[in-house]
C-alpha cells in the first residue's frame, strides 16, 4: 500500500493541474455499486459548488433491492464495461473525471458450483478495458477500492450466493496492480472504512448513515484535493 499511496499522490498532483484549467465546475460522473449509491447523496452535497455531480441512473422501475445490478447500480465489472461502451457512443457524454468501482458483484459465489459471477482473470481484463475505453476518450478516471463485507453474517442469510472476505482481498489486490500500472489514482475506501471501527454495517454488506457520510467526506476530500494541488 506504500507504493499505492506514492503513486496516488503523484497522480493527484497531475490531475490537480488538469482541473485548474477549468473556468466552470468540472463534471464528476460516478459508476459504482450500491455502496456508491448510498454515499452518493452526501458526496454530491460535499462537492456542491466545486464539482457538477452525476452518476449512472435508473433506466426503469427500481426493485429497491440494492443487490440487483440494475438501473443506478453499476453491477459487476462486465456490466460496468458494457454500460460504458453504450454510454460512450454519445459524443455529448464527456465528464471531466470518472469515479469507478466494481467488485462486490464480481465476487458473488454460486453456492452449488463455487463459481464466481466474474472470475478474477476476467475481472482483471474488464478493468483494463474500462480504462482503455475512457483513455481513448480522454476521460481521466479514479478507482475506488471495494468496501469490506461481513462474510459470516452475509453467508448465513444468503440462499443463492455467498461472498468471501478473502476473495474481496484478492480482487482488490488485482485492481490495485492493474491501476497502479496504468497510473490511475486509487481511493482506498476499503481500508478507510475498516479504520472507522466497529458497528459499521446496516446489514452485512451495506453501511449505516454515519458511515456513508464519512465515506463521502473521504472521497470528497480526495477529489477536491486533486483540484487544489498545483
PDB file of N, CA and C in Angstrom, residues 81-95 133-134 136-137:
ATOM      1  N   UNK A  81     -18.411  -2.341 -17.851  1.00  0.00           N
ATOM      2  CA  UNK A  81     -17.793  -2.237 -19.175  1.00  0.00           C
ATOM      3  C   UNK A  81     -18.855  -2.086 -20.256  1.00  0.00           C
ATOM      4  N   UNK A  82     -19.898  -2.911 -20.192  1.00  0.00           N
ATOM      5  CA  UNK A  82     -20.971  -2.837 -21.187  1.00  0.00           C
ATOM      6  C   UNK A  82     -21.691  -1.495 -21.122  1.00  0.00           C
ATOM      7  N   UNK A  83     -21.937  -1.006 -19.909  1.00  0.00           N
ATOM      8  CA  UNK A  83     -22.594   0.290 -19.740  1.00  0.00           C
ATOM      9  C   UNK A  83     -21.769   1.401 -20.366  1.00  0.00           C
ATOM     10  N   UNK A  84     -20.467   1.391 -20.115  1.00  0.00           N
ATOM     11  CA  UNK A  84     -19.608   2.446 -20.648  1.00  0.00           C
ATOM     12  C   UNK A  84     -19.507   2.375 -22.164  1.00  0.00           C
ATOM     13  N   UNK A  85     -19.495   1.172 -22.718  1.00  0.00           N
ATOM     14  CA  UNK A  85     -19.466   1.041 -24.176  1.00  0.00           C
ATOM     15  C   UNK A  85     -20.685   1.714 -24.793  1.00  0.00           C
ATOM     16  N   UNK A  86     -21.832   1.537 -24.154  1.00  0.00           N
ATOM     17  CA  UNK A  86     -23.060   2.164 -24.643  1.00  0.00           C
ATOM     18  C   UNK A  86     -23.047   3.667 -24.382  1.00  0.00           C
ATOM     19  N   UNK A  87     -22.681   4.049 -23.170  1.00  0.00           N
ATOM     20  CA  UNK A  87     -22.711   5.459 -22.779  1.00  0.00           C
ATOM     21  C   UNK A  87     -21.769   6.295 -23.638  1.00  0.00           C
ATOM     22  N   UNK A  88     -20.610   5.738 -23.956  1.00  0.00           N
ATOM     23  CA  UNK A  88     -19.597   6.490 -24.698  1.00  0.00           C
ATOM     24  C   UNK A  88     -19.913   6.615 -26.184  1.00  0.00           C
ATOM     25  N   UNK A  89     -20.979   5.976 -26.639  1.00  0.00           N
ATOM     26  CA  UNK A  89     -21.417   6.173 -28.024  1.00  0.00           C
ATOM     27  C   UNK A  89     -21.904   7.601 -28.229  1.00  0.00           C
ATOM     28  N   UNK A  90     -22.368   8.208 -27.152  1.00  0.00           N
ATOM     29  CA  UNK A  90     -22.815   9.596 -27.215  1.00  0.00           C
ATOM     30  C   UNK A  90     -21.617  10.521 -27.077  1.00  0.00           C
ATOM     31  N   UNK A  91     -21.379  11.339 -28.082  1.00  0.00           N
ATOM     32  CA  UNK A  91     -20.267  12.287 -28.029  1.00  0.00           C
ATOM     33  C   UNK A  91     -20.511  13.381 -26.996  1.00  0.00           C
ATOM     34  N   UNK A  92     -21.765  13.524 -26.573  1.00  0.00           N
ATOM     35  CA  UNK A  92     -22.094  14.531 -25.568  1.00  0.00           C
ATOM     36  C   UNK A  92     -21.675  14.094 -24.167  1.00  0.00           C
ATOM     37  N   UNK A  93     -21.441  12.798 -24.010  1.00  0.00           N
ATOM     38  CA  UNK A  93     -21.020  12.295 -22.700  1.00  0.00           C
ATOM     39  C   UNK A  93     -19.516  12.484 -22.563  1.00  0.00           C
ATOM     40  N   UNK A  94     -19.122  13.511 -21.838  1.00  0.00           N
ATOM     41  CA  UNK A  94     -17.702  13.832 -21.703  1.00  0.00           C
ATOM     42  C   UNK A  94     -17.435  14.405 -20.310  1.00  0.00           C
ATOM     43  N   UNK A  95     -17.577  13.569 -19.270  1.00  0.00           N
ATOM     44  CA  UNK A  95     -17.264  14.068 -17.931  1.00  0.00           C
ATOM     45  C   UNK A  95     -15.781  14.384 -17.812  1.00  0.00           C
ATOM     46  N   UNK A 133     -11.201   2.220 -22.624  1.00  0.00           N
ATOM     47  CA  UNK A 133     -12.326   2.975 -23.189  1.00  0.00           C
ATOM     48  C   UNK A 133     -12.261   4.442 -22.789  1.00  0.00           C
ATOM     49  N   UNK A 134     -12.037   4.677 -21.509  1.00  0.00           N
ATOM     50  CA  UNK A 134     -12.017   6.051 -21.008  1.00  0.00           C
ATOM     51  C   UNK A 134     -10.797   6.808 -21.506  1.00  0.00           C
ATOM     52  N   UNK A 136      -9.225   6.357 -24.274  1.00  0.00           N
ATOM     53  CA  UNK A 136      -9.428   6.678 -25.690  1.00  0.00           C
ATOM     54  C   UNK A 136     -10.242   7.947 -25.873  1.00  0.00           C
ATOM     55  N   UNK A 137     -11.133   8.219 -24.913  1.00  0.00           N
ATOM     56  CA  UNK A 137     -11.948   9.433 -24.970  1.00  0.00           C
ATOM     57  C   UNK A 137     -11.324  10.588 -24.199  1.00  0.00           C
TER      58      UNK A 137
END
